[in-house]
Amino acid sequence: MEAILAAAVQVNTGTDRKRNLDDALALVDRACARGARFVGLPENVEFMGPEAEKIEGAEDLDGPTFSAYAEKAREKGIWLLAGTIAERAPAGRIFNTSVLYGPDGGREAVYRKIHLFDVDIPDGATYRESHTVQPGHEPVVAEPAFGNVGLSVCYDLRFPELYRFLSDQGAEILTVPAAFTLHTGKDHWEVLLRARAIENTCYVLAPAQVGRHSAKRVTYGNAMIVDPWGTVIARCSDGPGFCIAELSPAVLASVRGQIPCLQHRRL
């Protein structure tokens, strides 16, 4: 692993696709101006709205929204995680797809969200992601020069076996672009992110959606970066923005040396 300055972006995505793209790209520019060389965007970065419209606007991996993020990575010479974007899937469905672009704009990794959010929340909201989204099946670890990156998305965070597999495959940094609900996020978001960092002795980069998106959809925000000790080293305040921190190989090596739990596993 090599030291790199990373940024986790926080946005309030709506139904205006052009505005969503412009707002996200502007925040990438601002993060780059602060020196970030690895920038992560949140889940559903291109659209938050009615499912029928989400399916209608879905793209192939070389579609215009994916391509805009590829071009931004190339323009700035950075590693850019395009949160998730609706990718066309068979039978009129979509994949919830996270793509990592390299400094040349090339696709370095593609991860399709495995665990789908099908829940009834006590605040009255009901979510059935599986009605429109086809689950992925393959965990993904990318291998940029600065360190191995294990990809995941939002609800995946509740399944520690995924992250253990990613760490087994050499992950040193875990990405969790998300649109956590306010109701669950206030109690679970930080706890789960810190747990995944601690138990896998990895950095965690967690970009997030924030605020009200519709009458029944409010997201928690609190995009953050967590170090391998479980310390939150950067966090966004309320509203769109970004937080930034260095991912340090010295810190990673120190924590893994002090608590070599990955070497002590028995099961």
XYZ file of C-alpha atoms in Angstrom:
267
model
C 0.000 0.000 0.000
C 1.113 3.574 -0.737
C -0.077 6.750 0.988
C -2.906 8.500 -0.825
C -5.255 11.353 0.020
C -8.841 10.095 -0.279
C -12.189 11.870 -0.254
C -15.681 10.590 0.505
C -18.326 12.671 -1.252
C -21.794 13.402 0.148
C -24.651 14.492 -2.133
C -28.409 14.961 -2.159
C -29.419 13.273 -5.404
C -32.867 13.901 -6.878
C -34.709 13.243 -10.131
C -32.902 15.792 -12.329
C -30.156 13.684 -13.875
C -28.201 16.616 -15.310
C -28.207 18.467 -12.001
C -27.188 15.289 -10.181
C -24.241 14.779 -12.517
C -23.164 18.420 -12.425
C -23.334 18.546 -8.621
C -21.339 15.345 -8.195
C -18.664 16.356 -10.706
C -18.316 19.756 -9.032
C -17.654 18.065 -5.694
C -15.063 15.810 -7.337
C -13.362 18.935 -8.674
C -13.370 20.510 -5.213
C -11.929 17.382 -3.621
C -9.179 17.270 -6.260
C -8.388 20.926 -5.588
C -7.746 19.880 -1.972
C -5.317 17.225 -3.168
C -7.486 14.097 -3.209
C -6.241 11.392 -5.586
C -8.886 8.795 -4.716
C -12.469 10.057 -4.647
C -15.588 8.048 -3.838
C -19.174 8.953 -4.759
C -22.292 7.499 -3.068
C -24.897 4.954 -4.074
C -27.532 6.084 -6.606
C -25.380 9.056 -7.523
C -27.130 9.497 -10.883
C -30.785 9.289 -9.793
C -33.012 9.040 -6.694
C -36.678 8.811 -7.627
C -39.438 6.531 -8.931
C -38.285 3.023 -9.777
C -39.913 3.064 -13.222
C -37.892 6.158 -14.134
C -34.738 4.592 -12.724
C -35.182 1.561 -14.975
C -35.999 3.746 -17.963
C -32.793 5.738 -17.476
C -30.515 2.735 -16.903
C -27.380 2.527 -19.045
C -24.830 0.072 -20.300
C -21.348 0.400 -18.832
C -20.324 2.644 -21.716
C -23.420 4.847 -21.333
C -23.263 8.633 -20.912
C -23.212 8.810 -17.101
C -20.629 6.077 -16.685
C -18.584 7.742 -19.422
C -18.785 11.159 -17.754
C -17.194 9.749 -14.609
C -14.572 7.911 -16.643
C -13.697 11.183 -18.370
C -13.508 13.039 -15.034
C -11.075 10.427 -13.701
C -8.950 10.843 -16.834
C -9.161 14.653 -16.776
C -8.040 14.871 -13.142
C -5.683 11.884 -13.224
C -7.368 10.320 -10.184
C -8.913 7.082 -9.007
C -12.677 7.673 -9.015
C -15.305 5.370 -7.535
C -18.561 6.067 -9.376
C -20.737 5.243 -6.352
C -23.497 3.261 -7.960
C -25.291 3.869 -11.229
C -28.239 1.906 -12.621
C -26.855 -0.522 -15.197
C -29.157 -2.311 -17.641
C -29.826 -5.946 -16.740
C -31.848 -8.672 -18.465
C -35.652 -8.827 -18.336
C -36.232 -5.136 -17.808
C -34.319 -4.958 -14.541
C -31.153 -3.173 -13.444
C -27.925 -3.856 -11.604
C -26.904 -1.459 -8.835
C -23.365 -1.061 -10.138
C -20.238 0.494 -8.640
C -17.330 1.186 -10.993
C -13.764 2.116 -10.085
C -12.041 4.189 -12.765
C -8.280 4.648 -12.992
C -6.305 7.832 -13.740
C -6.420 7.053 -17.458
C -10.217 6.786 -17.358
C -10.145 3.019 -17.751
C -12.563 0.723 -15.890
C -10.452 -0.961 -13.232
C -13.271 -2.804 -11.428
C -17.018 -3.354 -11.744
C -19.051 -4.522 -8.762
C -22.773 -5.270 -8.865
C -24.472 -5.036 -5.466
C -25.032 -8.501 -4.012
C -27.324 -7.921 -1.018
C -30.624 -6.182 -1.811
C -32.560 -3.962 0.586
C -35.985 -5.595 1.117
C -37.253 -4.282 4.461
C -40.187 -2.714 6.264
C -38.898 0.063 8.513
C -40.822 1.162 11.641
C -40.928 4.751 10.357
C -43.482 3.545 7.810
C -41.244 3.218 4.774
C -41.103 -0.014 2.777
C -38.250 -0.910 0.458
C -38.181 -3.741 -2.081
C -34.961 -3.302 -4.006
C -35.307 -6.803 -5.455
C -38.424 -5.755 -7.393
C -36.231 -3.800 -9.805
C -32.620 -4.781 -9.098
C -30.980 -8.018 -10.118
C -28.354 -9.022 -7.539
C -24.743 -9.459 -8.446
C -22.894 -12.618 -7.473
C -19.174 -11.828 -7.563
C -17.179 -10.113 -4.779
C -14.588 -7.780 -6.290
C -11.139 -6.672 -5.140
C -9.317 -4.171 -7.359
C -5.541 -3.768 -7.231
C -4.554 -0.132 -7.803
C -0.925 0.778 -7.182
C -1.832 2.534 -3.917
C -3.514 -0.529 -2.332
C -6.046 -3.308 -2.797
C -9.640 -2.077 -2.772
C -12.593 -4.293 -1.847
C -15.861 -2.998 -3.286
C -19.288 -3.138 -1.644
C -22.522 -1.119 -1.553
C -24.786 0.102 1.275
C -26.859 -2.883 2.535
C -23.839 -5.154 1.969
C -22.489 -3.521 5.138
C -24.695 -5.783 7.271
C -23.062 -8.970 5.971
C -19.624 -9.358 7.575
C -18.857 -12.533 5.648
C -18.542 -10.472 2.465
C -15.872 -8.265 4.028
C -14.010 -11.221 5.484
C -13.869 -12.669 1.981
C -12.595 -9.343 0.613
C -9.877 -9.176 3.276
C -8.956 -12.803 2.501
C -8.453 -11.658 -1.087
C -6.024 -8.987 0.062
C -8.248 -5.936 0.545
C -6.614 -3.094 2.483
C -9.312 -0.505 1.747
C -13.065 -1.184 1.734
C -15.470 1.074 -0.168
C -19.102 1.405 0.951
C -21.006 3.936 -1.200
C -24.421 4.202 0.427
C -27.870 5.738 0.683
C -28.593 4.701 4.280
C -32.032 5.669 5.541
C -32.191 8.214 8.350
C -34.064 5.738 10.578
C -31.402 3.015 10.336
C -28.402 5.244 9.782
C -28.645 7.160 13.047
C -28.182 3.914 15.006
C -26.271 1.560 12.709
C -24.211 3.367 10.056
C -21.153 4.408 12.058
C -21.210 1.285 14.233
C -21.161 -1.027 11.233
C -18.507 0.937 9.354
C -16.203 0.939 12.367
C -16.834 -2.761 12.959
C -15.928 -3.660 9.379
C -12.727 -1.583 9.698
C -11.744 -3.133 13.037
C -12.470 -6.773 12.289
C -10.684 -6.657 8.909
C -7.978 -4.132 9.901
C -8.790 -2.123 6.767
C -9.467 1.475 5.874
C -13.130 2.140 5.039
C -14.206 4.831 2.554
C -17.941 5.481 2.894
C -19.503 8.125 0.601
C -23.171 8.846 1.344
C -26.457 10.337 0.265
C -27.891 12.954 2.631
C -31.231 14.669 3.259
C -34.730 14.456 1.837
C -35.190 12.962 -1.630
C -38.980 12.503 -1.628
C -41.910 12.474 0.779
C -40.868 9.058 2.117
C -37.116 8.963 1.444
C -34.654 10.660 3.779
C -31.022 9.577 3.999
C -28.664 9.879 6.931
C -25.491 11.309 5.386
C -22.429 11.241 7.650
C -20.106 10.180 4.837
C -16.857 9.208 6.507
C -13.443 7.619 6.351
C -12.477 5.127 9.056
C -8.963 3.897 9.755
C -7.997 0.268 10.505
C -8.128 0.925 14.269
C -11.792 1.895 13.889
C -11.230 5.611 14.371
C -13.341 7.969 12.262
C -10.637 10.165 10.731
C -12.927 12.262 8.501
C -16.670 12.920 8.463
C -19.025 15.146 6.480
C -21.278 17.623 8.236
C -24.908 17.971 7.161
C -25.608 18.708 3.492
C -23.618 18.107 0.307
C -19.843 18.204 0.566
C -16.911 15.892 1.085
C -14.486 14.804 3.773
C -10.845 14.041 3.181
C -8.065 12.075 4.893
C -4.806 10.299 4.151
C -4.832 6.537 3.839
C -1.470 5.587 5.337
C 0.450 2.346 4.810
C 2.288 2.979 8.086
C -0.987 3.072 10.027
C -2.242 -0.051 8.272
C 0.980 -1.944 9.033
C 1.004 -0.752 12.642
C -2.551 -1.879 13.346
C -2.075 -5.214 11.616
C 1.122 -5.696 13.610
C -0.509 -4.873 16.951
C -3.697 -6.875 16.346
C -2.879 -9.648 13.836
C -6.393 -11.070 13.984
C -6.390 -12.001 10.300
C -3.580 -14.436 11.079
C -5.285 -15.894 14.160
C -8.488 -17.128 12.564
C -9.504 -20.681 13.491
C -12.747 -21.104 11.536
